[in-house]
PDB file of C-alpha atoms in Angstrom:
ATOM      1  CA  UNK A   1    -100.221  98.297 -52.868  1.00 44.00           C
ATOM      2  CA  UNK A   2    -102.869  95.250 -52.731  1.00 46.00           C
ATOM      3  CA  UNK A   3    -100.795  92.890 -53.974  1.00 47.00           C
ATOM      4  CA  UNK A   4     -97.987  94.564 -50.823  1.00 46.00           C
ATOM      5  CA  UNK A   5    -100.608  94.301 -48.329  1.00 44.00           C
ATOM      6  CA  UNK A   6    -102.503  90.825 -49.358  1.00 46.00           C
ATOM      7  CA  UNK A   7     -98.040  89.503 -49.042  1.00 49.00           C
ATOM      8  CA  UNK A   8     -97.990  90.777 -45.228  1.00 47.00           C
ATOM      9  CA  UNK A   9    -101.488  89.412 -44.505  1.00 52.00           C
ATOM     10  CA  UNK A  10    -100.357  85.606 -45.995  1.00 52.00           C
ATOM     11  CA  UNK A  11     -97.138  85.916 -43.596  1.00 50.00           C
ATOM     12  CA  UNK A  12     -98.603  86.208 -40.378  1.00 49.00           C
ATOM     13  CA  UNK A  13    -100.009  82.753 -40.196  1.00 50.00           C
ATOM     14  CA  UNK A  14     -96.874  81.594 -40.778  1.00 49.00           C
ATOM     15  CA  UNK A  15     -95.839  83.140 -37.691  1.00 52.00           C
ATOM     16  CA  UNK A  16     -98.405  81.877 -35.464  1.00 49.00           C
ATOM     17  CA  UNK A  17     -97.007  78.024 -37.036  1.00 48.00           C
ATOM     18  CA  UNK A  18     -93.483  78.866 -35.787  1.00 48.00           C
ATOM     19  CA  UNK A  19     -94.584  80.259 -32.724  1.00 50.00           C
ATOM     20  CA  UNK A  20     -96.333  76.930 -31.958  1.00 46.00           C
ATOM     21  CA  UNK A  21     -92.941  74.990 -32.952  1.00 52.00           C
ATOM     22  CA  UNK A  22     -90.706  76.888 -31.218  1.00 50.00           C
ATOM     23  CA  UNK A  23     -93.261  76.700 -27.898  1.00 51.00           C
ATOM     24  CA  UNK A  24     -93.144  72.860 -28.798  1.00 51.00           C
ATOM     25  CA  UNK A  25     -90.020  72.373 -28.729  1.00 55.00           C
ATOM     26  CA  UNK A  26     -89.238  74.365 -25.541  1.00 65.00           C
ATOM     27  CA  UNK A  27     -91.710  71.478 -24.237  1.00 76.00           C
ATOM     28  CA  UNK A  28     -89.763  68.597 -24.518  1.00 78.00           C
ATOM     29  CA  UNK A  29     -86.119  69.789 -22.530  1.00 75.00           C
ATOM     30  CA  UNK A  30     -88.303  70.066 -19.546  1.00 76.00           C
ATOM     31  CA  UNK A  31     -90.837  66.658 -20.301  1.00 78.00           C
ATOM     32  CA  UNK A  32     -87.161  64.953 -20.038  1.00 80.00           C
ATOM     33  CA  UNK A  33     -85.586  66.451 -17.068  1.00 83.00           C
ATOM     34  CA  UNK A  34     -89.073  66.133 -15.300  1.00 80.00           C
ATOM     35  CA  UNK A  35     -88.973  62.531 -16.098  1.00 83.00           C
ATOM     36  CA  UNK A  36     -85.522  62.393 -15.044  1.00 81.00           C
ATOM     37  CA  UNK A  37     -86.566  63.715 -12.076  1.00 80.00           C
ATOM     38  CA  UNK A  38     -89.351  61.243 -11.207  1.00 81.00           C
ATOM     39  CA  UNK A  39     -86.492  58.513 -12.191  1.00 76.00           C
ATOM     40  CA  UNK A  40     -84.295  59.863  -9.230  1.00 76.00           C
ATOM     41  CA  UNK A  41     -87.160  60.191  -6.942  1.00 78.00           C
ATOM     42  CA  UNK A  42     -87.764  56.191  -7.770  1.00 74.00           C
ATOM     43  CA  UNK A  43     -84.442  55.333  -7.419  1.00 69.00           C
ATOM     44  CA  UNK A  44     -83.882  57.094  -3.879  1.00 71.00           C
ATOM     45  CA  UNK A  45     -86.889  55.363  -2.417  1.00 72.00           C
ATOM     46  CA  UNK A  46     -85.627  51.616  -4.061  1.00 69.00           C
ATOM     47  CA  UNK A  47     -82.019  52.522  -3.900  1.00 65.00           C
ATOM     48  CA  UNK A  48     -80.975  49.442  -1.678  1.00 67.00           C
ATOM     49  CA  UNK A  49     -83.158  47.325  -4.054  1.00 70.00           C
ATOM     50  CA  UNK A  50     -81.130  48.597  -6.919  1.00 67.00           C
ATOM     51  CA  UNK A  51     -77.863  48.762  -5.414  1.00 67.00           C
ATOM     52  CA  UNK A  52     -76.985  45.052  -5.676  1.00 66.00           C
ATOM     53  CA  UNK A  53     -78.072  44.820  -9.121  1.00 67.00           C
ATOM     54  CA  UNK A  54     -75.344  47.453 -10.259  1.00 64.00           C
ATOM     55  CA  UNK A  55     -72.900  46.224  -8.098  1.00 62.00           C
ATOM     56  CA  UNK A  56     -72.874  42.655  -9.621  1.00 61.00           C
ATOM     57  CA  UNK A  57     -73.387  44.195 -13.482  1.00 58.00           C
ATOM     58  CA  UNK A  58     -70.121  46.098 -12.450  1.00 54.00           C
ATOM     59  CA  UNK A  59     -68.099  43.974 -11.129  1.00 52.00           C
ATOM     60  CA  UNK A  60     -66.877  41.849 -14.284  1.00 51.00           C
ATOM     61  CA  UNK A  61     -66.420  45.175 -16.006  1.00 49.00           C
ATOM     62  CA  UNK A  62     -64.271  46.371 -13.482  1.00 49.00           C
ATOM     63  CA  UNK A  63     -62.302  43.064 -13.506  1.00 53.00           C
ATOM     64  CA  UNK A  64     -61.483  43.418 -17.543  1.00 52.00           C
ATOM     65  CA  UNK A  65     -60.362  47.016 -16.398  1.00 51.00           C
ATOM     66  CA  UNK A  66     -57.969  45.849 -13.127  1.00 53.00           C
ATOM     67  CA  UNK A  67     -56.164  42.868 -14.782  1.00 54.00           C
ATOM     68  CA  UNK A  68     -53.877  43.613 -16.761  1.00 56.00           C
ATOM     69  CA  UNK A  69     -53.476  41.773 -20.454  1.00 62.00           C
ATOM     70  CA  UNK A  70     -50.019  39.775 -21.378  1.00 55.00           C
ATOM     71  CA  UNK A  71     -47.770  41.958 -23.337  1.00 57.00           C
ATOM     72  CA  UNK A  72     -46.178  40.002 -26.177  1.00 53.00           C
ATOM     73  CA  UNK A  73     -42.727  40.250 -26.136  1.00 59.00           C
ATOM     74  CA  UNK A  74     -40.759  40.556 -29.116  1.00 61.00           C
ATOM     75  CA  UNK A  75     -37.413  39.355 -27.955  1.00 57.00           C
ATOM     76  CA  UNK A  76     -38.787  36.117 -26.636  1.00 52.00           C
ATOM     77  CA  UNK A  77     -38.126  32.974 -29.281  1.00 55.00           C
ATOM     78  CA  UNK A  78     -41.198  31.004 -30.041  1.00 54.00           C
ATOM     79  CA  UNK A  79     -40.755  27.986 -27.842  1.00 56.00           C
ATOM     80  CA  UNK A  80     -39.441  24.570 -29.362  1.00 54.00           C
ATOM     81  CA  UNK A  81     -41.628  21.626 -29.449  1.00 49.00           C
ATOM     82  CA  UNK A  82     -39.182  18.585 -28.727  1.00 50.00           C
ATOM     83  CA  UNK A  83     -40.435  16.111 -31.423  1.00 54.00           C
ATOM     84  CA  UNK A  84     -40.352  12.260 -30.283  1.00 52.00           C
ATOM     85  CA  UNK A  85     -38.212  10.055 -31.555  1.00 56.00           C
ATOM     86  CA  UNK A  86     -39.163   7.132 -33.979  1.00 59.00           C
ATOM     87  CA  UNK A  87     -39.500   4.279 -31.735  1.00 64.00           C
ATOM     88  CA  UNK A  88     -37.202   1.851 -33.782  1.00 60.00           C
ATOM     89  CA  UNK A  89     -38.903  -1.602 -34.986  1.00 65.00           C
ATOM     90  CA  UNK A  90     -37.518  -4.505 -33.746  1.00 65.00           C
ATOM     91  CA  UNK A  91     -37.245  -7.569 -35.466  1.00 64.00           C
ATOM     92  CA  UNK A  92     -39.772 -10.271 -34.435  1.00 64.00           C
ATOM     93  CA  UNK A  93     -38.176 -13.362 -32.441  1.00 65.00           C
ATOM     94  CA  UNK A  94     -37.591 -16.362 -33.969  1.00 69.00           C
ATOM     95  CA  UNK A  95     -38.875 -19.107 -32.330  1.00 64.00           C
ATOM     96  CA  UNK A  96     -35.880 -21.479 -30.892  1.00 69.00           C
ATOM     97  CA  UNK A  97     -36.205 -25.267 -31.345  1.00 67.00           C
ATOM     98  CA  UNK A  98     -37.636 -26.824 -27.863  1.00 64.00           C
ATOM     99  CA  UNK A  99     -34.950 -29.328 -26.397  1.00 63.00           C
ATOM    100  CA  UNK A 100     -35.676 -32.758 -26.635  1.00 66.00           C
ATOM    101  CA  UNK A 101     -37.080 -33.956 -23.385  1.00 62.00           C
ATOM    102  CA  UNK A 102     -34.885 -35.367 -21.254  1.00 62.00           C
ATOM    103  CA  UNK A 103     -35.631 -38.958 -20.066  1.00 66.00           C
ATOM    104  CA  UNK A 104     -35.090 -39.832 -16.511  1.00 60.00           C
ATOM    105  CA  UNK A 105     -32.683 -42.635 -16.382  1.00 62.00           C
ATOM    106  CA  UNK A 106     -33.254 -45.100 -13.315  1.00 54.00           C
ATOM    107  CA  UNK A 107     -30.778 -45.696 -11.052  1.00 59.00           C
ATOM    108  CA  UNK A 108     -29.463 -48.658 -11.020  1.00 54.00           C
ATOM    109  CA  UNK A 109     -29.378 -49.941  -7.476  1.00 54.00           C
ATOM    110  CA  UNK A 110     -27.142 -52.553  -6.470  1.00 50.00           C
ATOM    111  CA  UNK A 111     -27.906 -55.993  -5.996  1.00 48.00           C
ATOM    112  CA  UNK A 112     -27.900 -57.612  -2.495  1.00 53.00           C
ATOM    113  CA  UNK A 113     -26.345 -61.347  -2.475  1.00 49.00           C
ATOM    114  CA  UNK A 114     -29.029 -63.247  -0.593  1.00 50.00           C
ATOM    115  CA  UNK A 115     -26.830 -66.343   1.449  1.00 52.00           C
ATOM    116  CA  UNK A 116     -27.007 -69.590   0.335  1.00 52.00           C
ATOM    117  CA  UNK A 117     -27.791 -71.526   3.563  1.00 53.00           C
ATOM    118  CA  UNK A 118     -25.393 -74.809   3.728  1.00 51.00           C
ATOM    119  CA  UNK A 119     -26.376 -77.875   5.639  1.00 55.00           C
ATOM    120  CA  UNK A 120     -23.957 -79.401   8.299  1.00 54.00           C
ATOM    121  CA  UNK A 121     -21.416 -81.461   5.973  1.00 56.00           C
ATOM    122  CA  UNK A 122     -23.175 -80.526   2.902  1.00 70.00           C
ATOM    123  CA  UNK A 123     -19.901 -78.809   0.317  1.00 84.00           C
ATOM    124  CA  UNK A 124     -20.583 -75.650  -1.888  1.00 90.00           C
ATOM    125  CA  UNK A 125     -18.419 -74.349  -4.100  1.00 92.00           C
ATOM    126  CA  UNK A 126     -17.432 -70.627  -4.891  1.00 92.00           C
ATOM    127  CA  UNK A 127     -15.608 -68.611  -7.172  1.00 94.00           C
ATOM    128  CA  UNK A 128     -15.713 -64.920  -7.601  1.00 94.00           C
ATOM    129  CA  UNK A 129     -12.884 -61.728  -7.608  1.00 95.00           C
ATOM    130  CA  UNK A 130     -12.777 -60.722  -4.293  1.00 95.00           C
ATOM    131  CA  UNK A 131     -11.179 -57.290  -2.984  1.00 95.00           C
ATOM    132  CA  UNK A 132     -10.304 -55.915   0.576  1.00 94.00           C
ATOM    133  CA  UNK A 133     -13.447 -54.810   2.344  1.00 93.00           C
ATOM    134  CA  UNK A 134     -14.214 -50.981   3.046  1.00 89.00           C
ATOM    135  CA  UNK A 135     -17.335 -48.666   4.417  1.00 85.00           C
ATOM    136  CA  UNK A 136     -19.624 -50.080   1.718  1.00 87.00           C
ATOM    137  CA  UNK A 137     -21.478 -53.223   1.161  1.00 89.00           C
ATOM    138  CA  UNK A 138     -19.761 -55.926   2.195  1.00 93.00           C
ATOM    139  CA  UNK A 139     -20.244 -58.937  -0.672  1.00 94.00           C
ATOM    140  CA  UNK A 140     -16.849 -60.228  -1.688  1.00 95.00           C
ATOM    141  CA  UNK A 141     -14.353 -59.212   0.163  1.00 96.00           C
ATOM    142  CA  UNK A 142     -11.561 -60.015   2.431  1.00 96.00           C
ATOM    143  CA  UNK A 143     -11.596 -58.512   5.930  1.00 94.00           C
ATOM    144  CA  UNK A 144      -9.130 -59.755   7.716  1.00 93.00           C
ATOM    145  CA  UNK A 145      -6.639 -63.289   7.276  1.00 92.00           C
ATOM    146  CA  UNK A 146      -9.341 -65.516   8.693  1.00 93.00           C
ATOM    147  CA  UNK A 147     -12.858 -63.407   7.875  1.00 95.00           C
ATOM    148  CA  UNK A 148     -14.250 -63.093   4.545  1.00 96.00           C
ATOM    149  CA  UNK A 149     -18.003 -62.224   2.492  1.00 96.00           C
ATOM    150  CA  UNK A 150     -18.991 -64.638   0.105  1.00 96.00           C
ATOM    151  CA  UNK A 151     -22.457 -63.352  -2.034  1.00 94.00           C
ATOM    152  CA  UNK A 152     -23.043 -61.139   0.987  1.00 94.00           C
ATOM    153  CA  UNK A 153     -22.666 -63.713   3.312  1.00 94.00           C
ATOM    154  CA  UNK A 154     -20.116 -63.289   6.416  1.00 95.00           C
ATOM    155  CA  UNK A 155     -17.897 -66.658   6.424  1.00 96.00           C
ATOM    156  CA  UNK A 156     -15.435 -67.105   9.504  1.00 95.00           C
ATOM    157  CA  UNK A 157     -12.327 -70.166   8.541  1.00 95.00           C
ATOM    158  CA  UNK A 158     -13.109 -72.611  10.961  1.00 94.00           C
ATOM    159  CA  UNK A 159      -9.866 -74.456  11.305  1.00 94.00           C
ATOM    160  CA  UNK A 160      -7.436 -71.768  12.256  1.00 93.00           C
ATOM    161  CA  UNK A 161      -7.430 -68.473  14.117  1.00 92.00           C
ATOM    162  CA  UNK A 162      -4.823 -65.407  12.415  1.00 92.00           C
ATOM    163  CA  UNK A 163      -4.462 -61.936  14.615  1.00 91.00           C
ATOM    164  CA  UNK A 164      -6.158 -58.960  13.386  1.00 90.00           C
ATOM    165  CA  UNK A 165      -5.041 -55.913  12.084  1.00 89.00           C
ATOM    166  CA  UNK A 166      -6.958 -53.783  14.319  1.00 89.00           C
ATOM    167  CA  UNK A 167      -6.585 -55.113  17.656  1.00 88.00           C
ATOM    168  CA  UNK A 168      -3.043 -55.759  17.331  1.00 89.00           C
ATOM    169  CA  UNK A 169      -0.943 -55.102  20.086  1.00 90.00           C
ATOM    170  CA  UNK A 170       2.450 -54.654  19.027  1.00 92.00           C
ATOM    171  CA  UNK A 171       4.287 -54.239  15.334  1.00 92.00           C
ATOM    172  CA  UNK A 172       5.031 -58.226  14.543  1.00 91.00           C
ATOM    173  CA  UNK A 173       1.065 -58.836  15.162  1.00 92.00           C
ATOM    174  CA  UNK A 174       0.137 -56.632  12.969  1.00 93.00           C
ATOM    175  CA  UNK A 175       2.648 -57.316  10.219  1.00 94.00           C
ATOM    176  CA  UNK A 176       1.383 -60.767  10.911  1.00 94.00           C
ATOM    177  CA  UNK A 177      -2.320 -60.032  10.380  1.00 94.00           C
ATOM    178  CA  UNK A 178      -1.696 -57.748   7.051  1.00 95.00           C
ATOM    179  CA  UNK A 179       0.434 -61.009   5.814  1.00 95.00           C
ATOM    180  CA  UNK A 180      -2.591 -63.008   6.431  1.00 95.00           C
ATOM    181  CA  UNK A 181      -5.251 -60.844   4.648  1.00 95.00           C
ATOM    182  CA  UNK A 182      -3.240 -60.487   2.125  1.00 96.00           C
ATOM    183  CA  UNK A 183      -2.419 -64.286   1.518  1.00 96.00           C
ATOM    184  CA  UNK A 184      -6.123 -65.425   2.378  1.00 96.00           C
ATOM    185  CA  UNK A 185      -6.961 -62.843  -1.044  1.00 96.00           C
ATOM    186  CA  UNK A 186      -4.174 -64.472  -3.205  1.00 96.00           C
ATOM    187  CA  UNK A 187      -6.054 -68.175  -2.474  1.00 96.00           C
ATOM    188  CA  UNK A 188      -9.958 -67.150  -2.706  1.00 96.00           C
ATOM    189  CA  UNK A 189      -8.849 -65.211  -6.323  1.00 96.00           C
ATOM    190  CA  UNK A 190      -6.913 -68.058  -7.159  1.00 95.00           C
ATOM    191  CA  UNK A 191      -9.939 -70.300  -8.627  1.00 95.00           C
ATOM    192  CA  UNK A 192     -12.808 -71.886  -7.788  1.00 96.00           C
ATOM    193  CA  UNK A 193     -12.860 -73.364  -3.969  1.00 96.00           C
ATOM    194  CA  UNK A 194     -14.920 -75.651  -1.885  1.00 96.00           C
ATOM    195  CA  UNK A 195     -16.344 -74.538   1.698  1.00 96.00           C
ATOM    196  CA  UNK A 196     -17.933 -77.016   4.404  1.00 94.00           C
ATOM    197  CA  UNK A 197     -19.897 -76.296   6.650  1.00 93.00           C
ATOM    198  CA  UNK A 198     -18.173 -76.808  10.162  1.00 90.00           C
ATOM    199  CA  UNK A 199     -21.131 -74.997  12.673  1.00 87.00           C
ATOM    200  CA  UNK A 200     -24.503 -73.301  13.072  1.00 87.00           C
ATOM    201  CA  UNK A 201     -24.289 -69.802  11.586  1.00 83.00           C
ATOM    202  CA  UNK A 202     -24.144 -67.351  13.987  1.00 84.00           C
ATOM    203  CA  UNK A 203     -23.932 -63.734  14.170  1.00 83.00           C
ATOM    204  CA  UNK A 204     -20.429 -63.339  14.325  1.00 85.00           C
ATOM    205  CA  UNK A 205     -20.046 -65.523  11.180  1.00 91.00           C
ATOM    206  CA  UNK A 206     -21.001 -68.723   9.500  1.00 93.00           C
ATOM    207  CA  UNK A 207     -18.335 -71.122  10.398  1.00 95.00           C
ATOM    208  CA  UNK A 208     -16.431 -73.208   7.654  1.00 95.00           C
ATOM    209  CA  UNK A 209     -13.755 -75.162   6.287  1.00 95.00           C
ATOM    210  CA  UNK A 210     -12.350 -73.608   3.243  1.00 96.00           C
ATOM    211  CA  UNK A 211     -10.367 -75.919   0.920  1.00 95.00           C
ATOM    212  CA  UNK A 212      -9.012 -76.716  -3.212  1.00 95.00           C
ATOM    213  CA  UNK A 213      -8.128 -79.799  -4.374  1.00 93.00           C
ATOM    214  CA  UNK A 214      -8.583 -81.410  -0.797  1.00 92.00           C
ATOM    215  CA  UNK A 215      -6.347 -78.894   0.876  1.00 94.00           C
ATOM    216  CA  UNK A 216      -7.695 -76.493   3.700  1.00 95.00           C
ATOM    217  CA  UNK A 217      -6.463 -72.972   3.557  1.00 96.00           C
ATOM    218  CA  UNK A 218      -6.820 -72.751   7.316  1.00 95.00           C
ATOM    219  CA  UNK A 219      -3.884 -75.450   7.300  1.00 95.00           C
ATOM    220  CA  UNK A 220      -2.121 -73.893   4.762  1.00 95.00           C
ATOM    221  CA  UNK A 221      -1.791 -70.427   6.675  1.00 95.00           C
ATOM    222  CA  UNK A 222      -0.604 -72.380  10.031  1.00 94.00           C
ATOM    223  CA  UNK A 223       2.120 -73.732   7.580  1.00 94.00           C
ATOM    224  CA  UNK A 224       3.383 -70.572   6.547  1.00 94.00           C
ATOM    225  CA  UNK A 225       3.453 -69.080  10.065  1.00 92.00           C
ATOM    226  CA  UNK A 226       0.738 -66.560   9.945  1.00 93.00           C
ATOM    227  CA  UNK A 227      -2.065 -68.531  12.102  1.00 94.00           C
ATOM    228  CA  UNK A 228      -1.877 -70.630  14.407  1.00 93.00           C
ATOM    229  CA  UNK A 229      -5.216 -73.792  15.322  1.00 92.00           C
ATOM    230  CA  UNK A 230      -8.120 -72.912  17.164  1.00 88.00           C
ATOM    231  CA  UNK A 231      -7.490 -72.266  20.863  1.00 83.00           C
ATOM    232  CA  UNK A 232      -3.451 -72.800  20.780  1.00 79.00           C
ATOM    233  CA  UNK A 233      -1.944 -70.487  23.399  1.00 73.00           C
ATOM    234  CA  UNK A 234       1.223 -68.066  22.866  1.00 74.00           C
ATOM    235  CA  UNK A 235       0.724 -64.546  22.038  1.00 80.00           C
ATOM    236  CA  UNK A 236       1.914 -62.989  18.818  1.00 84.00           C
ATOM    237  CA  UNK A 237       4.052 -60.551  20.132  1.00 86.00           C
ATOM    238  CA  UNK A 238       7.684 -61.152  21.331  1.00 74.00           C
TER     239      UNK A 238
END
């Protein structure tokens, strides 16, 4: 019966101990909701304080929420990457030989016959091929049965007077003048011939007597009908 009673006496401290943890325990439900409490109270006096703050913490949050994520797609092929072609190597140029450098060639520029000036009665002699004159340079050439260039110089046959071609006046004057050139061309290329001087030289011509072997030319064109002397009258035409 002692040892009964001393059992119940050593359990009611015990009780007292669970008492104290049970009342500590109810304790702390209401130290959290009173805190709570004073928290709300804070926050409704510095709500518009606090209100930006959440606003721009929830803001990206709500982003990740409202945009939606790509959905891989399972029928889609992976795309093709279009691989460059090989840029093909070209050969290096040869270098081509330079051409030689080409020389300027001068022109060769023809000679002007200067005149040989003739004293009154003095004789020089000529030879050279003669042709019928044209546009160019006149040097020695025939230009008509009783006009002719000698070495550039204009020489007019002193001791007759034939009809030229261009100022003829009717068909026998001018078959008369060609006949003329053309026989004054056949004596000057015929050799060498001797020419006096029978004037001054003036622009029209340098007046002289052209002869070979002591025979004029001037005479030997009267002869043959196709000049006539030096201030005869008559006129060439029929």
């Amino acid at each position: 019966m002692a040892k009964t009673a001393t059992r119940g006496r050593r359990k009611a401290p015990a009780r007292g101990k669970s008492r104290a943890r049970s009342g500590g325990g109810g304790l702390l439900p209401w130290a959290v909701i009173g805190i709570a409490a004073i928290g709300g109270i804070l926050a409704h006096d510095h709500w518009k304080s606090i209100q930006p703050l959440l606003a721009h913490q929830s803001a990206p949050a709500t982003r990740e929420t409202t945009e939606p994520r790509p959905v891989a797609r399972r029928d889609v092929p992976p795309k093709q990457v279009a691989l460059a072609a090989p840029t093909p190597k070209t050969a290096p140029a040869t270098p081509q030989p330079l051409p030689p450098a080409v020389i300027p060639t001068p022109a060769i520029q023809p000679v002007k016959a200067v005149p040989t000036a003739v004293s009154p009665g003095a004789a020089q002699t000529g030879t050279a091929a003669f042709g019928y004159c044209g546009q160019g340079a006149h040097i020695n050439c025939v230009g008509d049965g009783g006009v002719f260039w000698y070495r550039g110089e204009k020489i007019v046959i002193a001791d007759m007077a034939s009809p030229i071609v261009d100022r003829a006046r009717c068909d026998d004057e001018r078959r008369i003048a060609f006949a003329a050139k053309s026989r004054l061309l056949a004596l000057l290329n015929a050799g060498p011939f001797t020419m006096n001087a029978a004037g001054k030289t003036e622009s029209s011509g340098a007046p002289r007597v052209v002869s070979r072997d002591g025979r004029s030319f001037g005479a030997q064109l009267i002869t043959e009908g196709l000049a006539r002397k030096p201030g005869a009258g008559g006129a060439w035409c029929a």
